[in-house]
């Protein structure tokens, strides 16, 4: 359903309001959560922390152990994406087995909280199990393994996963298909992309099937390459329904000014779009440095502008943050010298970016 739209730019008042400190306990609209502030038909999401980089850190699984963390996930968001729990490395301990335990918990929680789920991810060059990457399989066997995985995983969550990131990061920084790094493209050829979309569609005809990548916020060579890929897939009748832009942003790289125009050109092809992994990392001096006031205000501005671009684009119906809290963020361990990229701090307290998102949602609703 298309969302209602009114505002086309962030007003000065909205930003000023956003930067005011929150007044906890004060009655009225200041108490609204993000999900309650969103216009009808628009989803505001978060990834669900667990696995991946957190395995190397010193705390138990956030989603199943950190009650305050999980409570806010339910209150603030109406869409969830498992950060790692639906990746091959997590679901497939061996060729013959599946472990759905933690993925199931997320999907069940989402149903209780009336949230949508974005499934992530089916065809990727990272976080694949060693038995797969290092196994000695024939082309036919690999095809069979992939077909069985997609059919089993998408089929298991039929009707409960709204959108799937089917192809993840299929194109590299030189705007070419990852025909070496990605085991599936390398061993089975680029035609496998169409197959996987078709298999996923057969397993759940209602699920919206996406391509997802980073550095495609702007109109640029890489997003041009996606435009070509999407056109080809559509011309072949492949059930591709959406393009999601990760949006791992940083002021150091500048704001991607042509985001709305870019989303629109995919919308014009009939695709749905989404911002799927938004965060805004800043330079920090190490653990415990939550960023200066100036950094956090610039960060709030980036978050609000990205959200506004999505709200403005008719095709863009969800905005998902990649970790709503700095407590569990993947940024410090992935980008040395960077951190504090989330909308809540280590103590789960809202940062200026939280208020900026809420005001942007409210002023467009
Ligand atoms: C990241 C997770 O956040 C980490 O926990 C993990 O160690 C590595 O992957 N693009 C994607 C996501 O599509 O799956 C990645 O998530 C971040 C970049």
CSV table of C-alpha atoms and ligand atoms in Angstrom, one decimal:
chain,number,residue,atom,x,y,z
A,1,UNK,CA,0.0,0.0,0.0
A,2,UNK,CA,1.5,3.4,-0.9
A,3,UNK,CA,2.1,5.6,2.1
A,4,UNK,CA,0.6,9.0,2.6
A,5,UNK,CA,3.0,11.8,1.8
A,6,UNK,CA,3.0,15.4,2.5
A,7,UNK,CA,6.3,17.0,3.5
A,8,UNK,CA,8.9,17.1,0.8
A,9,UNK,CA,11.7,18.5,2.8
A,10,UNK,CA,12.7,18.6,6.4
A,11,UNK,CA,11.4,21.8,7.9
A,12,UNK,CA,13.6,23.9,10.2
A,13,UNK,CA,11.1,23.4,12.9
A,14,UNK,CA,11.1,19.6,12.6
A,15,UNK,CA,14.9,19.6,13.0
A,16,UNK,CA,14.9,22.1,15.8
A,17,UNK,CA,12.3,20.0,17.6
A,18,UNK,CA,14.3,16.9,16.9
A,19,UNK,CA,17.4,18.2,18.5
A,20,UNK,CA,15.6,19.2,21.7
A,21,UNK,CA,16.3,16.8,24.6
A,22,UNK,CA,13.4,14.3,25.0
A,23,UNK,CA,11.2,14.8,28.0
A,24,UNK,CA,10.6,11.3,29.4
A,25,UNK,CA,7.3,11.0,31.1
A,26,UNK,CA,6.0,14.2,29.6
A,27,UNK,CA,2.5,13.6,28.2
A,28,UNK,CA,1.7,14.1,24.5
A,29,UNK,CA,3.3,13.4,21.2
A,30,UNK,CA,6.9,13.5,22.6
A,31,UNK,CA,6.1,10.1,24.0
A,32,UNK,CA,5.3,8.5,20.7
A,33,UNK,CA,7.6,5.7,19.6
A,34,UNK,CA,9.1,5.6,16.1
A,35,UNK,CA,6.5,3.1,14.9
A,36,UNK,CA,3.7,5.1,16.3
A,37,UNK,CA,5.0,8.2,14.5
A,38,UNK,CA,5.3,6.6,11.1
A,39,UNK,CA,2.7,7.4,8.4
A,40,UNK,CA,0.3,4.6,7.5
A,41,UNK,CA,1.9,1.9,5.3
A,42,UNK,CA,5.4,3.0,6.1
A,43,UNK,CA,7.6,0.7,8.1
A,44,UNK,CA,10.4,1.6,10.5
A,45,UNK,CA,12.7,-1.2,11.2
A,46,UNK,CA,15.8,-2.4,13.1
A,47,UNK,CA,18.2,-5.3,12.6
A,48,UNK,CA,18.1,-7.8,15.5
A,49,UNK,CA,21.5,-8.1,17.1
A,50,UNK,CA,23.1,-11.6,17.4
A,51,UNK,CA,25.8,-13.6,15.9
A,52,UNK,CA,28.4,-12.3,13.5
A,53,UNK,CA,30.9,-9.8,15.1
A,54,UNK,CA,29.1,-10.3,18.4
A,55,UNK,CA,30.4,-13.8,18.7
A,56,UNK,CA,33.8,-12.4,19.3
A,57,UNK,CA,32.5,-10.0,22.0
A,58,UNK,CA,32.0,-10.5,25.6
A,59,UNK,CA,28.2,-10.7,26.1
A,60,UNK,CA,25.5,-13.3,25.6
A,61,UNK,CA,23.1,-13.2,22.7
A,62,UNK,CA,21.4,-9.8,22.9
A,63,UNK,CA,18.0,-10.8,21.6
A,64,UNK,CA,17.5,-13.7,24.0
A,65,UNK,CA,19.3,-12.3,27.0
A,66,UNK,CA,19.2,-8.5,27.1
A,67,UNK,CA,15.6,-7.8,28.2
A,68,UNK,CA,15.8,-4.0,28.0
A,69,UNK,CA,17.2,-4.3,24.5
A,70,UNK,CA,14.5,-6.6,23.2
A,71,UNK,CA,11.7,-4.6,24.8
A,72,UNK,CA,12.7,-1.5,22.9
A,73,UNK,CA,12.9,-3.6,19.7
A,74,UNK,CA,9.3,-4.4,20.2
A,75,UNK,CA,8.2,-0.9,21.2
A,76,UNK,CA,10.0,1.2,18.7
A,77,UNK,CA,9.9,-0.7,15.4
A,78,UNK,CA,7.4,-2.5,13.3
A,79,UNK,CA,9.9,-4.3,11.1
A,80,UNK,CA,12.8,-6.6,12.0
A,81,UNK,CA,15.8,-7.9,10.1
A,82,UNK,CA,17.9,-10.7,11.7
A,83,UNK,CA,21.4,-9.2,11.6
A,84,UNK,CA,23.0,-12.6,11.1
A,85,UNK,CA,20.6,-15.4,12.2
A,86,UNK,CA,19.3,-16.1,8.7
A,87,UNK,CA,22.7,-16.2,7.0
A,88,UNK,CA,24.0,-19.5,5.7
A,89,UNK,CA,26.7,-19.7,8.4
A,90,UNK,CA,24.0,-19.6,11.1
A,91,UNK,CA,21.3,-21.7,9.5
A,92,UNK,CA,23.6,-24.5,8.1
A,93,UNK,CA,26.0,-26.1,10.6
A,94,UNK,CA,26.5,-28.9,8.1
A,95,UNK,CA,25.4,-29.9,4.7
A,96,UNK,CA,22.7,-32.2,6.1
A,97,UNK,CA,21.4,-30.0,8.9
A,98,UNK,CA,19.6,-26.8,9.6
A,99,UNK,CA,19.5,-24.8,12.8
A,100,UNK,CA,16.4,-22.6,12.8
A,101,UNK,CA,16.3,-22.1,16.6
A,102,UNK,CA,17.3,-18.4,16.8
A,103,UNK,CA,15.8,-17.4,13.5
A,104,UNK,CA,12.5,-18.9,14.6
A,105,UNK,CA,12.6,-16.9,17.9
A,106,UNK,CA,12.9,-13.7,15.9
A,107,UNK,CA,10.0,-14.5,13.6
A,108,UNK,CA,7.8,-15.6,16.5
A,109,UNK,CA,8.6,-12.4,18.4
A,110,UNK,CA,7.8,-10.3,15.3
A,111,UNK,CA,4.4,-12.0,15.0
A,112,UNK,CA,3.6,-11.2,18.7
A,113,UNK,CA,4.6,-7.6,18.2
A,114,UNK,CA,2.8,-7.2,15.0
A,115,UNK,CA,6.0,-6.6,13.1
A,116,UNK,CA,7.0,-7.4,9.5
A,117,UNK,CA,10.2,-9.3,8.9
A,118,UNK,CA,12.9,-8.8,6.2
A,119,UNK,CA,14.7,-12.0,5.5
A,120,UNK,CA,18.4,-11.6,5.0
A,121,UNK,CA,20.1,-13.2,2.9
A,122,UNK,CA,20.0,-16.0,0.4
A,123,UNK,CA,22.8,-15.5,-2.1
A,124,UNK,CA,25.9,-13.7,-0.8
A,125,UNK,CA,29.7,-14.0,-0.9
A,126,UNK,CA,30.1,-13.7,2.8
A,127,UNK,CA,29.2,-15.6,6.0
A,128,UNK,CA,28.9,-18.9,4.2
A,129,UNK,CA,29.9,-22.1,6.1
A,130,UNK,CA,33.3,-23.6,5.6
A,131,UNK,CA,31.8,-26.9,4.5
A,132,UNK,CA,30.3,-25.1,1.6
A,133,UNK,CA,33.1,-22.7,0.6
A,134,UNK,CA,35.8,-25.4,1.0
A,135,UNK,CA,33.8,-28.4,-0.1
A,136,UNK,CA,34.5,-30.3,-3.2
A,137,UNK,CA,31.2,-30.2,-5.0
A,138,UNK,CA,30.3,-30.6,-8.6
A,139,UNK,CA,28.3,-27.9,-10.3
A,140,UNK,CA,25.2,-30.1,-10.2
A,141,UNK,CA,25.6,-30.8,-6.5
A,142,UNK,CA,26.0,-27.1,-5.7
A,143,UNK,CA,22.9,-26.3,-7.6
A,144,UNK,CA,21.0,-28.9,-5.7
A,145,UNK,CA,22.4,-27.5,-2.4
A,146,UNK,CA,21.3,-24.0,-3.3
A,147,UNK,CA,17.9,-25.0,-4.5
A,148,UNK,CA,17.2,-27.1,-1.4
A,149,UNK,CA,18.4,-24.3,0.9
A,150,UNK,CA,16.3,-21.6,-0.8
A,151,UNK,CA,13.2,-23.8,-0.9
A,152,UNK,CA,13.5,-24.9,2.7
A,153,UNK,CA,14.3,-21.6,4.2
A,154,UNK,CA,11.8,-19.4,2.3
A,155,UNK,CA,9.2,-22.2,2.5
A,156,UNK,CA,9.6,-22.5,6.3
A,157,UNK,CA,8.7,-18.8,6.8
A,158,UNK,CA,6.1,-18.6,4.0
A,159,UNK,CA,3.6,-15.9,4.8
A,160,UNK,CA,5.7,-14.6,7.7
A,161,UNK,CA,8.5,-12.9,5.9
A,162,UNK,CA,7.4,-9.9,4.0
A,163,UNK,CA,10.6,-9.2,2.0
A,164,UNK,CA,13.6,-11.3,1.3
A,165,UNK,CA,17.1,-10.0,0.5
A,166,UNK,CA,17.6,-12.6,-2.2
A,167,UNK,CA,20.7,-11.3,-3.8
A,168,UNK,CA,23.0,-9.5,-1.4
A,169,UNK,CA,26.0,-7.5,-2.6
A,170,UNK,CA,26.1,-9.2,-6.0
A,171,UNK,CA,28.0,-6.3,-7.6
A,172,UNK,CA,31.5,-5.1,-6.5
A,173,UNK,CA,33.1,-1.7,-6.0
A,174,UNK,CA,34.0,-1.6,-9.7
A,175,UNK,CA,30.4,-2.1,-10.6
A,176,UNK,CA,30.9,-5.7,-11.9
A,177,UNK,CA,29.1,-8.9,-10.8
A,178,UNK,CA,31.2,-10.7,-8.2
A,179,UNK,CA,31.9,-13.6,-10.4
A,180,UNK,CA,35.0,-14.6,-8.4
A,181,UNK,CA,34.2,-13.9,-4.8
A,182,UNK,CA,30.6,-15.2,-4.8
A,183,UNK,CA,30.7,-19.0,-4.9
A,184,UNK,CA,27.4,-19.3,-6.6
A,185,UNK,CA,28.2,-16.8,-9.4
A,186,UNK,CA,31.6,-18.3,-9.8
A,187,UNK,CA,30.6,-22.0,-9.9
A,188,UNK,CA,27.1,-21.7,-11.5
A,189,UNK,CA,27.3,-18.6,-13.6
A,190,UNK,CA,25.4,-15.3,-13.4
A,191,UNK,CA,22.2,-17.1,-14.6
A,192,UNK,CA,21.9,-18.5,-11.1
A,193,UNK,CA,20.6,-15.1,-10.0
A,194,UNK,CA,17.4,-15.7,-12.0
A,195,UNK,CA,17.1,-19.2,-10.7
A,196,UNK,CA,17.3,-18.2,-7.1
A,197,UNK,CA,14.6,-15.5,-7.5
A,198,UNK,CA,12.4,-18.1,-9.2
A,199,UNK,CA,13.0,-20.7,-6.5
A,200,UNK,CA,12.2,-18.2,-3.8
A,201,UNK,CA,9.1,-17.1,-5.5
A,202,UNK,CA,7.9,-20.6,-5.9
A,203,UNK,CA,8.5,-21.2,-2.2
A,204,UNK,CA,6.5,-18.1,-1.1
A,205,UNK,CA,4.7,-16.3,-3.9
A,206,UNK,CA,3.6,-13.5,-1.6
A,207,UNK,CA,7.1,-12.5,-0.4
A,208,UNK,CA,8.7,-9.5,-2.1
A,209,UNK,CA,12.1,-10.4,-3.4
A,210,UNK,CA,14.9,-7.9,-3.3
A,211,UNK,CA,18.4,-7.1,-4.5
A,212,UNK,CA,20.3,-5.4,-1.6
A,213,UNK,CA,23.7,-3.6,-1.7
A,214,UNK,CA,25.8,-0.8,-0.3
A,215,UNK,CA,27.2,2.3,-2.1
A,216,UNK,CA,24.1,2.5,-4.3
A,217,UNK,CA,22.4,5.3,-2.4
A,218,UNK,CA,23.3,7.8,-5.1
A,219,UNK,CA,22.9,7.8,-8.9
A,220,UNK,CA,26.4,6.4,-9.6
A,221,UNK,CA,28.1,3.6,-11.6
A,222,UNK,CA,27.2,0.9,-9.2
A,223,UNK,CA,23.5,1.9,-9.0
A,224,UNK,CA,23.6,2.2,-12.9
A,225,UNK,CA,24.8,-1.4,-12.9
A,226,UNK,CA,21.9,-2.4,-10.8
A,227,UNK,CA,19.5,-0.6,-13.1
A,228,UNK,CA,20.8,-2.7,-16.0
A,229,UNK,CA,20.6,-5.9,-14.0
A,230,UNK,CA,17.0,-5.2,-12.9
A,231,UNK,CA,16.0,-4.3,-16.5
A,232,UNK,CA,17.5,-7.6,-17.7
A,233,UNK,CA,15.8,-9.7,-15.0
A,234,UNK,CA,12.5,-8.0,-15.6
A,235,UNK,CA,12.8,-8.5,-19.4
A,236,UNK,CA,13.3,-12.2,-18.7
A,237,UNK,CA,10.2,-12.4,-16.5
A,238,UNK,CA,12.2,-13.0,-13.3
A,239,UNK,CA,10.2,-12.2,-10.1
A,240,UNK,CA,12.4,-9.4,-8.7
A,241,UNK,CA,10.3,-7.0,-6.8
A,242,UNK,CA,12.6,-4.6,-5.0
A,243,UNK,CA,15.9,-2.9,-4.6
A,244,UNK,CA,17.2,-2.1,-1.2
A,245,UNK,CA,19.9,0.4,-0.5
A,246,UNK,CA,21.9,-0.4,2.7
A,247,UNK,CA,22.9,3.2,3.5
A,248,UNK,CA,25.9,2.7,5.8
A,249,UNK,CA,26.6,6.4,5.8
A,250,UNK,CA,29.3,8.6,7.2
A,251,UNK,CA,29.7,12.4,7.1
A,252,UNK,CA,33.3,11.8,6.0
A,253,UNK,CA,32.0,10.6,2.7
A,254,UNK,CA,29.4,13.3,2.3
A,255,UNK,CA,25.7,13.0,2.1
A,256,UNK,CA,24.4,11.1,-1.0
A,257,UNK,CA,22.4,13.9,-2.5
A,258,UNK,CA,20.8,12.0,-5.3
A,259,UNK,CA,19.2,9.3,-3.2
A,260,UNK,CA,15.6,10.3,-3.9
A,261,UNK,CA,16.3,10.5,-7.6
A,262,UNK,CA,18.0,7.1,-7.5
A,263,UNK,CA,15.1,5.5,-5.6
A,264,UNK,CA,12.7,7.0,-8.1
A,265,UNK,CA,14.4,5.5,-11.1
A,266,UNK,CA,13.9,2.0,-9.6
A,267,UNK,CA,10.4,2.9,-8.7
A,268,UNK,CA,9.8,3.9,-12.3
A,269,UNK,CA,10.7,0.3,-13.3
A,270,UNK,CA,7.9,-0.8,-11.0
A,271,UNK,CA,10.1,-1.9,-8.1
A,272,UNK,CA,9.6,-1.3,-4.5
A,273,UNK,CA,12.6,0.2,-2.7
A,274,UNK,CA,13.8,0.3,0.9
A,275,UNK,CA,16.6,1.7,3.0
A,276,UNK,CA,17.7,-1.6,4.6
A,277,UNK,CA,20.7,-1.1,6.9
A,278,UNK,CA,21.0,2.6,7.8
A,279,UNK,CA,23.7,3.8,10.2
A,280,UNK,CA,25.9,6.9,10.3
A,281,UNK,CA,29.3,6.2,11.7
A,282,UNK,CA,31.5,9.0,13.0
A,283,UNK,CA,35.2,9.2,14.0
A,284,UNK,CA,35.8,8.3,17.6
A,285,UNK,CA,38.8,7.9,19.8
A,286,UNK,CA,37.8,4.4,20.9
A,287,UNK,CA,35.5,2.5,23.2
A,288,UNK,CA,33.3,4.8,25.4
A,289,UNK,CA,33.6,7.7,23.0
A,290,UNK,CA,30.0,8.4,22.0
A,291,UNK,CA,30.8,11.3,19.7
A,292,UNK,CA,30.8,15.1,20.2
A,293,UNK,CA,27.7,17.2,20.3
A,294,UNK,CA,28.6,18.5,16.8
A,295,UNK,CA,29.1,15.0,15.4
A,296,UNK,CA,25.8,13.8,16.8
A,297,UNK,CA,24.0,16.7,15.4
A,298,UNK,CA,25.5,16.1,12.0
A,299,UNK,CA,24.6,12.4,12.3
A,300,UNK,CA,21.0,13.3,13.2
A,301,UNK,CA,20.9,15.4,10.0
A,302,UNK,CA,22.1,12.5,7.9
A,303,UNK,CA,19.6,10.1,9.4
A,304,UNK,CA,16.7,12.6,8.9
A,305,UNK,CA,17.7,13.4,5.3
A,306,UNK,CA,17.9,9.7,4.4
A,307,UNK,CA,14.6,9.0,5.9
A,308,UNK,CA,13.1,12.0,4.2
A,309,UNK,CA,14.4,10.8,0.8
A,310,UNK,CA,12.7,7.5,1.4
A,311,UNK,CA,9.5,9.1,2.5
A,312,UNK,CA,9.5,11.3,-0.6
A,313,UNK,CA,10.1,8.4,-3.0
A,314,UNK,CA,6.8,6.7,-3.7
A,315,UNK,CA,8.5,3.3,-4.1
A,316,UNK,CA,10.3,3.4,-0.7
A,317,UNK,CA,8.2,1.9,2.0
A,318,UNK,CA,10.6,1.0,4.8
A,319,UNK,CA,13.6,2.4,6.6
A,320,UNK,CA,15.6,0.0,8.7
A,321,UNK,CA,18.5,0.9,11.0
A,322,UNK,CA,21.4,-1.5,11.2
A,323,UNK,CA,21.4,-1.8,15.0
A,324,UNK,CA,19.4,0.7,16.9
A,325,UNK,CA,22.0,1.0,19.7
A,326,UNK,CA,25.7,1.6,19.9
A,327,UNK,CA,25.8,-1.2,22.5
A,328,UNK,CA,25.9,-3.9,19.9
A,329,UNK,CA,26.9,-2.1,16.7
A,330,UNK,CA,29.0,-3.8,14.1
A,331,UNK,CA,30.8,-0.5,13.3
A,332,UNK,CA,33.7,-0.3,15.8
A,333,UNK,CA,34.9,-3.8,15.0
A,334,UNK,CA,34.5,-3.3,11.2
A,335,UNK,CA,35.7,0.3,10.7
A,336,UNK,CA,38.7,1.0,12.9
A,337,UNK,CA,38.5,4.5,14.3
A,338,UNK,CA,34.8,4.8,13.7
A,339,UNK,CA,31.8,4.2,15.9
A,340,UNK,CA,28.8,5.7,17.6
A,341,UNK,CA,26.7,5.2,14.5
A,342,UNK,CA,23.3,4.2,15.9
A,343,UNK,CA,20.3,6.2,17.1
A,344,UNK,CA,20.6,5.2,20.7
A,345,UNK,CA,23.7,5.1,22.8
A,346,UNK,CA,25.4,2.3,24.8
A,347,UNK,CA,22.9,2.8,27.6
A,348,UNK,CA,19.9,2.5,25.2
A,349,UNK,CA,19.3,6.2,25.6
A,350,UNK,CA,18.0,8.1,22.5
A,351,UNK,CA,20.6,10.3,20.7
A,352,UNK,CA,19.7,13.4,18.6
A,353,UNK,CA,19.3,11.1,15.6
A,354,UNK,CA,16.4,9.3,17.3
A,355,UNK,CA,14.5,12.5,17.8
A,356,UNK,CA,15.3,13.6,14.2
A,357,UNK,CA,13.8,10.4,12.8
A,358,UNK,CA,10.7,10.7,14.9
A,359,UNK,CA,10.1,14.3,13.9
A,360,UNK,CA,10.7,13.5,10.3
A,361,UNK,CA,8.1,10.7,10.5
A,362,UNK,CA,5.6,12.9,12.3
A,363,UNK,CA,5.9,15.8,10.0
A,364,UNK,CA,5.2,13.6,7.0
A,365,UNK,CA,2.3,11.6,8.5
B,1,LIG,C1,27.2,-7.6,9.3
B,1,LIG,C2,26.8,-7.8,10.7
B,1,LIG,O1,26.2,-6.7,11.2
B,1,LIG,C3,27.9,-8.3,11.5
B,1,LIG,O2,27.5,-8.8,12.8
B,1,LIG,C4,28.7,-9.5,10.8
B,1,LIG,O3,29.8,-9.8,11.6
B,1,LIG,C5,29.0,-9.1,9.4
B,1,LIG,O4,27.9,-8.7,8.7
B,1,LIG,N1,26.0,-5.7,4.7
B,1,LIG,C6,25.1,-6.7,5.0
B,1,LIG,C7,25.0,-7.2,6.4
B,1,LIG,O5,24.4,-7.1,4.1
B,1,LIG,O6,24.7,-8.5,6.4
B,1,LIG,C8,26.3,-7.0,7.1
B,1,LIG,O7,26.1,-7.3,8.5
B,1,LIG,C9,26.7,-5.5,7.0
B,1,LIG,C10,27.0,-5.1,5.6
